[in-house]
Amino acid sequence: MMKTTLTFIACLFTFCMYSQDENLAKKIDSIEKTFKYQHGSIDLKNGIGKINVPKGFKYLEPVQAERVLVDIWGNPKGENLTLGLLLPENQGVMNENGYVFNIQYDEIGHVEDDDADDVNYDDLLAEMKKETVEENKERQKAGYEPITIVGWAAKPFYDQDRKILHWAKEIKFGTNTVNTLNYNVRILGRKGVLVLNAIATENELPLVQKDINKVLDIVQFNDGYKYEDFDSNVDEVAAWTIGGLVAGKVLAKVGFLAILAKFGKLIVLGLLGFFSAFKNKIRGWFSKNKGTENEEEPKQLEEPLAQIEETEKEEEAETADREL
């Protein structure tokens, strides 16, 4: 009898898992269909220039991009959060695998690049690791997992002719077995830097590296915003040089939360939905065994993702922290 019961439970478990996977896939597909992508030449909303979407990519304008970053991936709202998202043509924002470039602009002033050939990036990495250890004390006090900088996933490289700086860090969150890829591109302009941050895991590094050359030249600054338009009589010089940009002193608030949410929220959401349904089914069995007929039916996750996050925001955040 016990063996038959266990077999039945195992079969039901498998069936519930398949059903929940199917429901989650439909939900993801329905959310994906709400986004409208663009191609070609895109004028940036702040007037600094334009993005030329390369072949094989698509662009999501700022309003929809903020919806992804805030409502779906769980980032807090903030000023200058995004000028849009750039992602491969065959990929959606809800894909568990793949990567997305978040586009930003930070008017920090004119970044002088005189130190580009003098930076010892190994020493800089060691200093960044040391600072992260200290910062982790505050993170853990606030209830967040510690961050470990594993090393360079791609060592910093500065193209002085094109005024483009790019590098990648490999980062571990807590005890997570899959490390995060923090791939950064900075395109220097007259009054600030255009920022491209790749949101991905370490597993996607080969994909990003394969496509990075297609992405580096997508920005075209308008006249008056180009690096060579700098006027020392009226323009401010940034407090950061090339080494400072790599050290991550600019726009540090963006990226980590997006990365965590992108590759964790869908998994956690699926688990919450599945185990909620399974728990209710178990409760129903025991109710029937006790002579009751008020079995609680499993609640399907049919409301839009944004509504789910509103009603279960605190529970999901706590669960995500534990799972991640």
PDB file of C-alpha atoms in Angstrom:
ATOM      1  CA  MET A   1       0.000   0.000   0.000  1.00  0.00           C
ATOM      2  CA  MET A   2       2.806   2.376   0.966  1.00  0.00           C
ATOM      3  CA  LYS A   3       4.686   1.615  -2.277  1.00  0.00           C
ATOM      4  CA  THR A   4       1.546   2.269  -4.335  1.00  0.00           C
ATOM      5  CA  THR A   5       0.945   5.558  -2.517  1.00  0.00           C
ATOM      6  CA  LEU A   6       4.543   6.696  -3.063  1.00  0.00           C
ATOM      7  CA  THR A   7       4.333   5.786  -6.739  1.00  0.00           C
ATOM      8  CA  PHE A   8       1.114   7.753  -7.044  1.00  0.00           C
ATOM      9  CA  ILE A   9       2.678  10.775  -5.328  1.00  0.00           C
ATOM     10  CA  ALA A  10       5.716  10.571  -7.603  1.00  0.00           C
ATOM     11  CA  CYS A  11       3.512  10.471 -10.695  1.00  0.00           C
ATOM     12  CA  LEU A  12       1.422  13.350  -9.445  1.00  0.00           C
ATOM     13  CA  PHE A  13       4.584  15.307  -8.633  1.00  0.00           C
ATOM     14  CA  THR A  14       5.819  14.786 -12.203  1.00  0.00           C
ATOM     15  CA  PHE A  15       2.444  15.746 -13.658  1.00  0.00           C
ATOM     16  CA  CYS A  16       2.253  18.910 -11.538  1.00  0.00           C
ATOM     17  CA  MET A  17       5.771  19.859 -12.530  1.00  0.00           C
ATOM     18  CA  TYR A  18       4.959  19.440 -16.229  1.00  0.00           C
ATOM     19  CA  SER A  19       1.746  21.414 -15.825  1.00  0.00           C
ATOM     20  CA  GLN A  20       3.481  24.250 -14.018  1.00  0.00           C
ATOM     21  CA  ASP A  21       6.300  24.332 -16.582  1.00  0.00           C
ATOM     22  CA  GLU A  22       3.716  24.544 -19.350  1.00  0.00           C
ATOM     23  CA  ASN A  23       1.823  27.329 -17.577  1.00  0.00           C
ATOM     24  CA  LEU A  24       5.038  29.253 -16.933  1.00  0.00           C
ATOM     25  CA  ALA A  25       6.082  28.893 -20.579  1.00  0.00           C
ATOM     26  CA  LYS A  26       2.702  30.275 -21.710  1.00  0.00           C
ATOM     27  CA  LYS A  27       2.981  33.139 -19.242  1.00  0.00           C
ATOM     28  CA  ILE A  28       6.472  34.025 -20.437  1.00  0.00           C
ATOM     29  CA  ASP A  29       5.324  33.904 -24.058  1.00  0.00           C
ATOM     30  CA  SER A  30       2.355  36.172 -23.355  1.00  0.00           C
ATOM     31  CA  ILE A  31       4.594  38.718 -21.613  1.00  0.00           C
ATOM     32  CA  GLU A  32       7.152  38.613 -24.428  1.00  0.00           C
ATOM     33  CA  LYS A  33       4.444  39.443 -26.973  1.00  0.00           C
ATOM     34  CA  THR A  34       3.697  42.743 -25.219  1.00  0.00           C
ATOM     35  CA  PHE A  35       7.086  44.201 -26.192  1.00  0.00           C
ATOM     36  CA  LYS A  36       7.621  46.119 -29.445  1.00  0.00           C
ATOM     37  CA  TYR A  37      11.211  46.138 -30.698  1.00  0.00           C
ATOM     38  CA  GLN A  38      12.908  48.554 -33.079  1.00  0.00           C
ATOM     39  CA  HIS A  39      15.691  48.286 -35.664  1.00  0.00           C
ATOM     40  CA  GLY A  40      17.846  50.649 -37.668  1.00  0.00           C
ATOM     41  CA  SER A  41      18.925  54.089 -36.407  1.00  0.00           C
ATOM     42  CA  ILE A  42      17.440  55.123 -33.045  1.00  0.00           C
ATOM     43  CA  ASP A  43      17.679  58.676 -31.683  1.00  0.00           C
ATOM     44  CA  LEU A  44      18.475  58.627 -27.973  1.00  0.00           C
ATOM     45  CA  LYS A  45      15.913  60.500 -25.898  1.00  0.00           C
ATOM     46  CA  ASN A  46      18.466  62.803 -24.240  1.00  0.00           C
ATOM     47  CA  GLY A  47      19.636  64.179 -27.578  1.00  0.00           C
ATOM     48  CA  ILE A  48      23.290  63.206 -27.221  1.00  0.00           C
ATOM     49  CA  GLY A  49      23.290  60.975 -30.273  1.00  0.00           C
ATOM     50  CA  LYS A  50      21.869  57.842 -31.815  1.00  0.00           C
ATOM     51  CA  ILE A  51      22.134  54.074 -31.616  1.00  0.00           C
ATOM     52  CA  ASN A  52      22.650  52.169 -34.850  1.00  0.00           C
ATOM     53  CA  VAL A  53      21.170  48.751 -34.122  1.00  0.00           C
ATOM     54  CA  PRO A  54      23.523  46.173 -35.696  1.00  0.00           C
ATOM     55  CA  LYS A  55      22.287  43.331 -37.859  1.00  0.00           C
ATOM     56  CA  GLY A  56      21.132  40.407 -35.735  1.00  0.00           C
ATOM     57  CA  PHE A  57      20.048  42.657 -32.832  1.00  0.00           C
ATOM     58  CA  LYS A  58      16.945  44.526 -31.718  1.00  0.00           C
ATOM     59  CA  TYR A  59      16.313  47.530 -29.485  1.00  0.00           C
ATOM     60  CA  LEU A  60      13.746  48.129 -26.753  1.00  0.00           C
ATOM     61  CA  GLU A  61      12.969  51.799 -26.107  1.00  0.00           C
ATOM     62  CA  PRO A  62      13.307  53.345 -22.582  1.00  0.00           C
ATOM     63  CA  VAL A  63       9.699  53.051 -21.350  1.00  0.00           C
ATOM     64  CA  GLN A  64       9.519  49.340 -22.137  1.00  0.00           C
ATOM     65  CA  ALA A  65      13.122  48.837 -20.998  1.00  0.00           C
ATOM     66  CA  GLU A  66      12.307  50.336 -17.600  1.00  0.00           C
ATOM     67  CA  ARG A  67       9.344  47.997 -17.331  1.00  0.00           C
ATOM     68  CA  VAL A  68      11.734  45.083 -17.832  1.00  0.00           C
ATOM     69  CA  LEU A  69      14.317  46.359 -15.366  1.00  0.00           C
ATOM     70  CA  VAL A  70      11.872  47.412 -12.649  1.00  0.00           C
ATOM     71  CA  ASP A  71       8.631  45.427 -12.979  1.00  0.00           C
ATOM     72  CA  ILE A  72      10.069  42.144 -14.237  1.00  0.00           C
ATOM     73  CA  TRP A  73      13.668  41.976 -13.048  1.00  0.00           C
ATOM     74  CA  GLY A  74      13.088  43.748  -9.748  1.00  0.00           C
ATOM     75  CA  ASN A  75      15.418  46.766  -9.915  1.00  0.00           C
ATOM     76  CA  PRO A  76      14.439  49.865  -7.942  1.00  0.00           C
ATOM     77  CA  LYS A  77      13.352  52.844 -10.003  1.00  0.00           C
ATOM     78  CA  GLY A  78      16.025  55.444 -10.420  1.00  0.00           C
ATOM     79  CA  GLU A  79      17.129  58.434 -12.422  1.00  0.00           C
ATOM     80  CA  ASN A  80      19.017  57.612 -15.624  1.00  0.00           C
ATOM     81  CA  LEU A  81      18.130  53.948 -15.215  1.00  0.00           C
ATOM     82  CA  THR A  82      18.063  53.177 -18.932  1.00  0.00           C
ATOM     83  CA  LEU A  83      18.122  54.589 -22.446  1.00  0.00           C
ATOM     84  CA  GLY A  84      16.954  51.251 -23.768  1.00  0.00           C
ATOM     85  CA  LEU A  85      17.964  47.605 -24.040  1.00  0.00           C
ATOM     86  CA  LEU A  86      19.906  45.944 -26.841  1.00  0.00           C
ATOM     87  CA  LEU A  87      19.627  42.189 -27.280  1.00  0.00           C
ATOM     88  CA  PRO A  88      20.082  39.487 -29.933  1.00  0.00           C
ATOM     89  CA  GLU A  89      17.254  39.220 -32.463  1.00  0.00           C
ATOM     90  CA  ASN A  90      16.410  35.610 -31.587  1.00  0.00           C
ATOM     91  CA  GLN A  91      16.241  36.234 -27.849  1.00  0.00           C
ATOM     92  CA  GLY A  92      13.579  37.686 -25.532  1.00  0.00           C
ATOM     93  CA  VAL A  93      13.936  39.611 -22.292  1.00  0.00           C
ATOM     94  CA  MET A  94      12.407  36.686 -20.394  1.00  0.00           C
ATOM     95  CA  ASN A  95      14.928  34.130 -21.639  1.00  0.00           C
ATOM     96  CA  GLU A  96      16.761  32.398 -18.822  1.00  0.00           C
ATOM     97  CA  ASN A  97      19.801  32.005 -21.075  1.00  0.00           C
ATOM     98  CA  GLY A  98      21.325  34.766 -23.137  1.00  0.00           C
ATOM     99  CA  TYR A  99      22.329  38.353 -22.440  1.00  0.00           C
ATOM    100  CA  VAL A 100      21.038  41.906 -22.658  1.00  0.00           C
ATOM    101  CA  PHE A 101      22.921  45.212 -22.889  1.00  0.00           C
ATOM    102  CA  ASN A 102      21.443  48.000 -20.787  1.00  0.00           C
ATOM    103  CA  ILE A 103      22.225  51.418 -22.294  1.00  0.00           C
ATOM    104  CA  GLN A 104      22.830  54.445 -20.053  1.00  0.00           C
ATOM    105  CA  TYR A 105      24.477  57.842 -20.177  1.00  0.00           C
ATOM    106  CA  ASP A 106      26.215  59.494 -17.266  1.00  0.00           C
ATOM    107  CA  GLU A 107      27.196  63.147 -17.582  1.00  0.00           C
ATOM    108  CA  ILE A 108      30.182  62.959 -15.246  1.00  0.00           C
ATOM    109  CA  GLY A 109      32.285  65.358 -17.302  1.00  0.00           C
ATOM    110  CA  HIS A 110      35.047  64.895 -19.840  1.00  0.00           C
ATOM    111  CA  VAL A 111      37.079  61.770 -18.995  1.00  0.00           C
ATOM    112  CA  GLU A 112      40.756  62.350 -19.624  1.00  0.00           C
ATOM    113  CA  ASP A 113      42.498  59.245 -20.927  1.00  0.00           C
ATOM    114  CA  ASP A 114      46.125  60.165 -20.204  1.00  0.00           C
ATOM    115  CA  ASP A 115      46.478  57.301 -17.721  1.00  0.00           C
ATOM    116  CA  ALA A 116      45.249  54.595 -20.108  1.00  0.00           C
ATOM    117  CA  ASP A 117      48.709  53.106 -20.710  1.00  0.00           C
ATOM    118  CA  ASP A 118      49.813  53.444 -17.104  1.00  0.00           C
ATOM    119  CA  VAL A 119      47.092  51.503 -15.270  1.00  0.00           C
ATOM    120  CA  ASN A 120      48.227  48.212 -13.734  1.00  0.00           C
ATOM    121  CA  TYR A 121      44.999  46.262 -13.971  1.00  0.00           C
ATOM    122  CA  ASP A 122      46.227  43.384 -11.809  1.00  0.00           C
ATOM    123  CA  ASP A 123      46.931  45.823  -8.961  1.00  0.00           C
ATOM    124  CA  LEU A 124      43.581  47.491  -9.596  1.00  0.00           C
ATOM    125  CA  LEU A 125      41.824  44.116  -9.381  1.00  0.00           C
ATOM    126  CA  ALA A 126      43.510  43.358  -6.049  1.00  0.00           C
ATOM    127  CA  GLU A 127      42.358  46.716  -4.687  1.00  0.00           C
ATOM    128  CA  MET A 128      38.804  46.134  -5.926  1.00  0.00           C
ATOM    129  CA  LYS A 129      38.711  42.749  -4.194  1.00  0.00           C
ATOM    130  CA  LYS A 130      39.869  44.345  -0.947  1.00  0.00           C
ATOM    131  CA  GLU A 131      37.213  47.066  -1.162  1.00  0.00           C
ATOM    132  CA  THR A 132      34.530  44.486  -1.878  1.00  0.00           C
ATOM    133  CA  VAL A 133      35.375  42.586   1.298  1.00  0.00           C
ATOM    134  CA  GLU A 134      34.795  45.762   3.308  1.00  0.00           C
ATOM    135  CA  GLU A 135      31.603  46.611   1.432  1.00  0.00           C
ATOM    136  CA  ASN A 136      30.265  43.104   2.106  1.00  0.00           C
ATOM    137  CA  LYS A 137      30.065  43.876   5.816  1.00  0.00           C
ATOM    138  CA  GLU A 138      27.459  46.540   5.080  1.00  0.00           C
ATOM    139  CA  ARG A 139      25.704  44.360   2.502  1.00  0.00           C
ATOM    140  CA  GLN A 140      25.280  41.525   4.991  1.00  0.00           C
ATOM    141  CA  LYS A 141      24.053  43.917   7.691  1.00  0.00           C
ATOM    142  CA  ALA A 142      21.390  45.012   5.223  1.00  0.00           C
ATOM    143  CA  GLY A 143      20.422  41.385   4.595  1.00  0.00           C
ATOM    144  CA  TYR A 144      22.134  40.867   1.234  1.00  0.00           C
ATOM    145  CA  GLU A 145      24.500  38.123   0.218  1.00  0.00           C
ATOM    146  CA  PRO A 146      28.208  38.951  -0.005  1.00  0.00           C
ATOM    147  CA  ILE A 147      29.825  39.577  -3.389  1.00  0.00           C
ATOM    148  CA  THR A 148      33.129  38.059  -4.426  1.00  0.00           C
ATOM    149  CA  ILE A 149      35.092  39.375  -7.391  1.00  0.00           C
ATOM    150  CA  VAL A 150      36.570  36.183  -8.841  1.00  0.00           C
ATOM    151  CA  GLY A 151      38.746  37.947 -11.420  1.00  0.00           C
ATOM    152  CA  TRP A 152      38.826  39.364 -14.919  1.00  0.00           C
ATOM    153  CA  ALA A 153      36.594  37.542 -17.380  1.00  0.00           C
ATOM    154  CA  ALA A 154      38.080  39.855 -20.002  1.00  0.00           C
ATOM    155  CA  LYS A 155      40.969  42.144 -19.049  1.00  0.00           C
ATOM    156  CA  PRO A 156      40.353  45.889 -19.593  1.00  0.00           C
ATOM    157  CA  PHE A 157      41.163  47.219 -23.057  1.00  0.00           C
ATOM    158  CA  TYR A 158      41.063  50.847 -24.170  1.00  0.00           C
ATOM    159  CA  ASP A 159      40.859  51.767 -27.839  1.00  0.00           C
ATOM    160  CA  GLN A 160      42.311  55.271 -27.836  1.00  0.00           C
ATOM    161  CA  ASP A 161      41.372  56.005 -31.437  1.00  0.00           C
ATOM    162  CA  ARG A 162      37.693  55.201 -30.946  1.00  0.00           C
ATOM    163  CA  LYS A 163      37.619  56.288 -27.280  1.00  0.00           C
ATOM    164  CA  ILE A 164      36.065  52.997 -26.231  1.00  0.00           C
ATOM    165  CA  LEU A 165      36.892  51.155 -23.009  1.00  0.00           C
ATOM    166  CA  HIS A 166      35.631  47.635 -22.301  1.00  0.00           C
ATOM    167  CA  TRP A 167      36.275  44.892 -19.765  1.00  0.00           C
ATOM    168  CA  ALA A 168      34.498  42.106 -17.886  1.00  0.00           C
ATOM    169  CA  LYS A 169      34.524  40.898 -14.288  1.00  0.00           C
ATOM    170  CA  GLU A 170      33.508  37.465 -13.041  1.00  0.00           C
ATOM    171  CA  ILE A 171      31.497  37.833  -9.846  1.00  0.00           C
ATOM    172  CA  LYS A 172      30.078  35.349  -7.344  1.00  0.00           C
ATOM    173  CA  PHE A 173      26.984  36.142  -5.297  1.00  0.00           C
ATOM    174  CA  GLY A 174      26.961  34.325  -1.972  1.00  0.00           C
ATOM    175  CA  THR A 175      27.354  30.588  -2.521  1.00  0.00           C
ATOM    176  CA  ASN A 176      25.702  30.594  -5.954  1.00  0.00           C
ATOM    177  CA  THR A 177      27.307  27.919  -8.131  1.00  0.00           C
ATOM    178  CA  VAL A 178      26.841  29.959 -11.335  1.00  0.00           C
ATOM    179  CA  ASN A 179      29.004  33.064 -11.416  1.00  0.00           C
ATOM    180  CA  THR A 180      27.769  36.346 -12.854  1.00  0.00           C
ATOM    181  CA  LEU A 181      29.315  38.067 -15.851  1.00  0.00           C
ATOM    182  CA  ASN A 182      29.691  41.838 -15.466  1.00  0.00           C
ATOM    183  CA  TYR A 183      30.696  42.986 -18.974  1.00  0.00           C
ATOM    184  CA  ASN A 184      31.148  46.729 -19.301  1.00  0.00           C
ATOM    185  CA  VAL A 185      31.576  49.086 -22.245  1.00  0.00           C
ATOM    186  CA  ARG A 186      32.262  52.815 -21.843  1.00  0.00           C
ATOM    187  CA  ILE A 187      32.177  55.111 -24.881  1.00  0.00           C
ATOM    188  CA  LEU A 188      33.718  58.466 -24.057  1.00  0.00           C
ATOM    189  CA  GLY A 189      32.025  61.685 -25.144  1.00  0.00           C
ATOM    190  CA  ARG A 190      32.479  65.391 -24.602  1.00  0.00           C
ATOM    191  CA  LYS A 191      30.572  65.690 -21.323  1.00  0.00           C
ATOM    192  CA  GLY A 192      30.254  62.115 -20.112  1.00  0.00           C
ATOM    193  CA  VAL A 193      30.235  58.452 -21.000  1.00  0.00           C
ATOM    194  CA  LEU A 194      27.760  56.251 -22.821  1.00  0.00           C
ATOM    195  CA  VAL A 195      27.466  53.051 -20.800  1.00  0.00           C
ATOM    196  CA  LEU A 196      26.674  49.550 -22.058  1.00  0.00           C
ATOM    197  CA  ASN A 197      26.362  46.956 -19.305  1.00  0.00           C
ATOM    198  CA  ALA A 198      25.839  43.327 -20.306  1.00  0.00           C
ATOM    199  CA  ILE A 199      23.427  41.501 -18.009  1.00  0.00           C
ATOM    200  CA  ALA A 200      24.384  37.838 -18.145  1.00  0.00           C
ATOM    201  CA  THR A 201      25.941  34.913 -16.291  1.00  0.00           C
ATOM    202  CA  GLU A 202      29.462  33.617 -16.718  1.00  0.00           C
ATOM    203  CA  ASN A 203      28.069  30.891 -18.978  1.00  0.00           C
ATOM    204  CA  GLU A 204      27.147  33.564 -21.535  1.00  0.00           C
ATOM    205  CA  LEU A 205      30.688  35.001 -21.744  1.00  0.00           C
ATOM    206  CA  PRO A 206      31.424  33.234 -25.080  1.00  0.00           C
ATOM    207  CA  LEU A 207      28.203  34.694 -26.544  1.00  0.00           C
ATOM    208  CA  VAL A 208      29.042  38.217 -25.414  1.00  0.00           C
ATOM    209  CA  GLN A 209      32.646  37.957 -26.612  1.00  0.00           C
ATOM    210  CA  LYS A 210      31.464  36.665 -29.983  1.00  0.00           C
ATOM    211  CA  ASP A 211      29.138  39.644 -30.434  1.00  0.00           C
ATOM    212  CA  ILE A 212      31.054  42.420 -28.662  1.00  0.00           C
ATOM    213  CA  ASN A 213      32.695  43.823 -31.809  1.00  0.00           C
ATOM    214  CA  LYS A 214      29.246  44.278 -33.358  1.00  0.00           C
ATOM    215  CA  VAL A 215      28.180  46.350 -30.354  1.00  0.00           C
ATOM    216  CA  LEU A 216      31.213  48.605 -29.807  1.00  0.00           C
ATOM    217  CA  ASP A 217      30.487  50.914 -32.741  1.00  0.00           C
ATOM    218  CA  ILE A 218      26.732  51.309 -32.322  1.00  0.00           C
ATOM    219  CA  VAL A 219      26.918  54.773 -30.718  1.00  0.00           C
ATOM    220  CA  GLN A 220      27.131  57.898 -32.840  1.00  0.00           C
ATOM    221  CA  PHE A 221      27.390  61.098 -30.781  1.00  0.00           C
ATOM    222  CA  ASN A 222      25.739  64.180 -32.235  1.00  0.00           C
ATOM    223  CA  ASP A 223      27.845  67.221 -33.069  1.00  0.00           C
ATOM    224  CA  GLY A 224      28.649  69.042 -29.849  1.00  0.00           C
ATOM    225  CA  TYR A 225      28.715  65.804 -27.832  1.00  0.00           C
ATOM    226  CA  LYS A 226      31.721  64.098 -29.420  1.00  0.00           C
ATOM    227  CA  TYR A 227      34.917  63.558 -27.448  1.00  0.00           C
ATOM    228  CA  GLU A 228      36.872  65.897 -29.704  1.00  0.00           C
ATOM    229  CA  ASP A 229      34.307  68.671 -29.133  1.00  0.00           C
ATOM    230  CA  PHE A 230      35.629  69.185 -25.599  1.00  0.00           C
ATOM    231  CA  ASP A 231      36.179  72.854 -24.725  1.00  0.00           C
ATOM    232  CA  SER A 232      38.358  73.378 -21.660  1.00  0.00           C
ATOM    233  CA  ASN A 233      36.959  76.890 -21.246  1.00  0.00           C
ATOM    234  CA  VAL A 234      33.394  75.765 -20.604  1.00  0.00           C
ATOM    235  CA  ASP A 235      33.381  72.002 -20.049  1.00  0.00           C
ATOM    236  CA  GLU A 236      34.031  70.206 -16.780  1.00  0.00           C
ATOM    237  CA  VAL A 237      36.672  67.500 -16.473  1.00  0.00           C
ATOM    238  CA  ALA A 238      35.506  64.277 -14.827  1.00  0.00           C
ATOM    239  CA  ALA A 239      36.908  63.233 -11.474  1.00  0.00           C
ATOM    240  CA  TRP A 240      37.485  59.772 -12.948  1.00  0.00           C
ATOM    241  CA  THR A 241      40.094  58.701 -15.444  1.00  0.00           C
ATOM    242  CA  ILE A 242      40.272  55.381 -17.299  1.00  0.00           C
ATOM    243  CA  GLY A 243      41.369  53.487 -14.186  1.00  0.00           C
ATOM    244  CA  GLY A 244      38.511  54.998 -12.186  1.00  0.00           C
ATOM    245  CA  LEU A 245      35.926  53.856 -14.710  1.00  0.00           C
ATOM    246  CA  VAL A 246      37.207  50.285 -14.524  1.00  0.00           C
ATOM    247  CA  ALA A 247      37.180  50.416 -10.723  1.00  0.00           C
ATOM    248  CA  GLY A 248      33.426  50.819 -10.949  1.00  0.00           C
ATOM    249  CA  LYS A 249      32.953  54.186  -9.309  1.00  0.00           C
ATOM    250  CA  VAL A 250      30.331  55.214 -11.866  1.00  0.00           C
ATOM    251  CA  LEU A 251      26.760  53.874 -11.970  1.00  0.00           C
ATOM    252  CA  ALA A 252      27.568  51.234  -9.361  1.00  0.00           C
ATOM    253  CA  LYS A 253      23.908  51.093  -8.324  1.00  0.00           C
ATOM    254  CA  VAL A 254      22.835  49.458 -11.594  1.00  0.00           C
ATOM    255  CA  GLY A 255      23.580  45.936 -12.750  1.00  0.00           C
ATOM    256  CA  PHE A 256      23.817  43.620  -9.763  1.00  0.00           C
ATOM    257  CA  LEU A 257      20.109  43.642  -8.917  1.00  0.00           C
ATOM    258  CA  ALA A 258      19.210  43.288 -12.568  1.00  0.00           C
ATOM    259  CA  ILE A 259      21.515  40.318 -12.927  1.00  0.00           C
ATOM    260  CA  LEU A 260      20.156  38.601  -9.837  1.00  0.00           C
ATOM    261  CA  ALA A 261      16.545  39.141 -10.784  1.00  0.00           C
ATOM    262  CA  LYS A 262      16.928  38.208 -14.443  1.00  0.00           C
ATOM    263  CA  PHE A 263      18.397  34.804 -13.725  1.00  0.00           C
ATOM    264  CA  GLY A 264      16.607  34.093 -10.479  1.00  0.00           C
ATOM    265  CA  LYS A 265      13.093  35.504 -10.513  1.00  0.00           C
ATOM    266  CA  LEU A 266      11.655  33.187 -13.167  1.00  0.00           C
ATOM    267  CA  ILE A 267      13.123  30.157 -11.436  1.00  0.00           C
ATOM    268  CA  VAL A 268      11.826  31.280  -8.043  1.00  0.00           C
ATOM    269  CA  LEU A 269       8.449  32.222  -9.511  1.00  0.00           C
ATOM    270  CA  GLY A 270       8.132  28.789 -11.068  1.00  0.00           C
ATOM    271  CA  LEU A 271       9.084  27.060  -7.820  1.00  0.00           C
ATOM    272  CA  LEU A 272       6.667  29.172  -5.794  1.00  0.00           C
ATOM    273  CA  GLY A 273       3.820  28.387  -8.172  1.00  0.00           C
ATOM    274  CA  PHE A 274       4.636  24.691  -8.302  1.00  0.00           C
ATOM    275  CA  PHE A 275       5.085  24.102  -4.590  1.00  0.00           C
ATOM    276  CA  SER A 276       2.019  26.194  -3.781  1.00  0.00           C
ATOM    277  CA  ALA A 277      -0.074  23.964  -6.042  1.00  0.00           C
ATOM    278  CA  PHE A 278       1.559  20.801  -4.728  1.00  0.00           C
ATOM    279  CA  LYS A 279       1.088  21.891  -1.095  1.00  0.00           C
ATOM    280  CA  ASN A 280      -2.602  22.571  -1.721  1.00  0.00           C
ATOM    281  CA  LYS A 281      -3.026  19.179  -3.367  1.00  0.00           C
ATOM    282  CA  ILE A 282      -1.423  17.455  -0.373  1.00  0.00           C
ATOM    283  CA  ARG A 283      -3.702  19.429   1.970  1.00  0.00           C
ATOM    284  CA  GLY A 284      -6.671  18.211  -0.046  1.00  0.00           C
ATOM    285  CA  TRP A 285      -5.678  14.563   0.335  1.00  0.00           C
ATOM    286  CA  PHE A 286      -5.437  14.844   4.095  1.00  0.00           C
ATOM    287  CA  SER A 287      -8.712  16.749   4.281  1.00  0.00           C
ATOM    288  CA  LYS A 288     -10.432  13.925   2.421  1.00  0.00           C
ATOM    289  CA  ASN A 289      -8.776  11.358   4.642  1.00  0.00           C
ATOM    290  CA  LYS A 290     -10.283  13.188   7.620  1.00  0.00           C
ATOM    291  CA  GLY A 291     -13.726  13.011   6.072  1.00  0.00           C
ATOM    292  CA  THR A 292     -13.833  16.582   4.750  1.00  0.00           C
ATOM    293  CA  GLU A 293     -14.526  17.645   1.195  1.00  0.00           C
ATOM    294  CA  ASN A 294     -13.182  21.186   1.230  1.00  0.00           C
ATOM    295  CA  GLU A 295     -10.074  20.524  -0.782  1.00  0.00           C
ATOM    296  CA  GLU A 296      -8.393  23.781  -1.753  1.00  0.00           C
ATOM    297  CA  GLU A 297      -7.798  23.947  -5.459  1.00  0.00           C
ATOM    298  CA  PRO A 298      -4.337  24.933  -6.627  1.00  0.00           C
ATOM    299  CA  LYS A 299      -4.165  28.606  -7.486  1.00  0.00           C
ATOM    300  CA  GLN A 300      -2.761  29.168 -10.948  1.00  0.00           C
ATOM    301  CA  LEU A 301      -0.392  32.052 -11.601  1.00  0.00           C
ATOM    302  CA  GLU A 302      -2.563  33.714 -14.242  1.00  0.00           C
ATOM    303  CA  GLU A 303      -2.239  37.380 -13.270  1.00  0.00           C
ATOM    304  CA  PRO A 304       0.360  39.525 -15.059  1.00  0.00           C
ATOM    305  CA  LEU A 305       3.884  39.293 -13.696  1.00  0.00           C
ATOM    306  CA  ALA A 306       3.828  42.870 -12.468  1.00  0.00           C
ATOM    307  CA  GLN A 307       0.728  42.127 -10.364  1.00  0.00           C
ATOM    308  CA  ILE A 308       2.341  39.008  -8.946  1.00  0.00           C
ATOM    309  CA  GLU A 309       5.309  41.062  -7.845  1.00  0.00           C
ATOM    310  CA  GLU A 310       3.009  43.607  -6.174  1.00  0.00           C
ATOM    311  CA  THR A 311       1.062  41.013  -4.189  1.00  0.00           C
ATOM    312  CA  GLU A 312       3.988  38.737  -3.328  1.00  0.00           C
ATOM    313  CA  LYS A 313       6.829  41.262  -3.398  1.00  0.00           C
ATOM    314  CA  GLU A 314       8.179  40.670   0.096  1.00  0.00           C
ATOM    315  CA  GLU A 315       7.807  36.890  -0.066  1.00  0.00           C
ATOM    316  CA  GLU A 316       9.564  36.669  -3.440  1.00  0.00           C
ATOM    317  CA  ALA A 317      12.398  38.919  -2.310  1.00  0.00           C
ATOM    318  CA  GLU A 318      13.067  36.800   0.762  1.00  0.00           C
ATOM    319  CA  THR A 319      12.795  33.566  -1.209  1.00  0.00           C
ATOM    320  CA  ALA A 320      15.054  34.883  -3.986  1.00  0.00           C
ATOM    321  CA  ASP A 321      17.707  35.804  -1.453  1.00  0.00           C
ATOM    322  CA  ARG A 322      17.618  32.305  -0.013  1.00  0.00           C
ATOM    323  CA  GLU A 323      17.579  30.540  -3.359  1.00  0.00           C
ATOM    324  CA  LEU A 324      20.265  32.723  -4.942  1.00  0.00           C
TER     325      LEU A 324
END
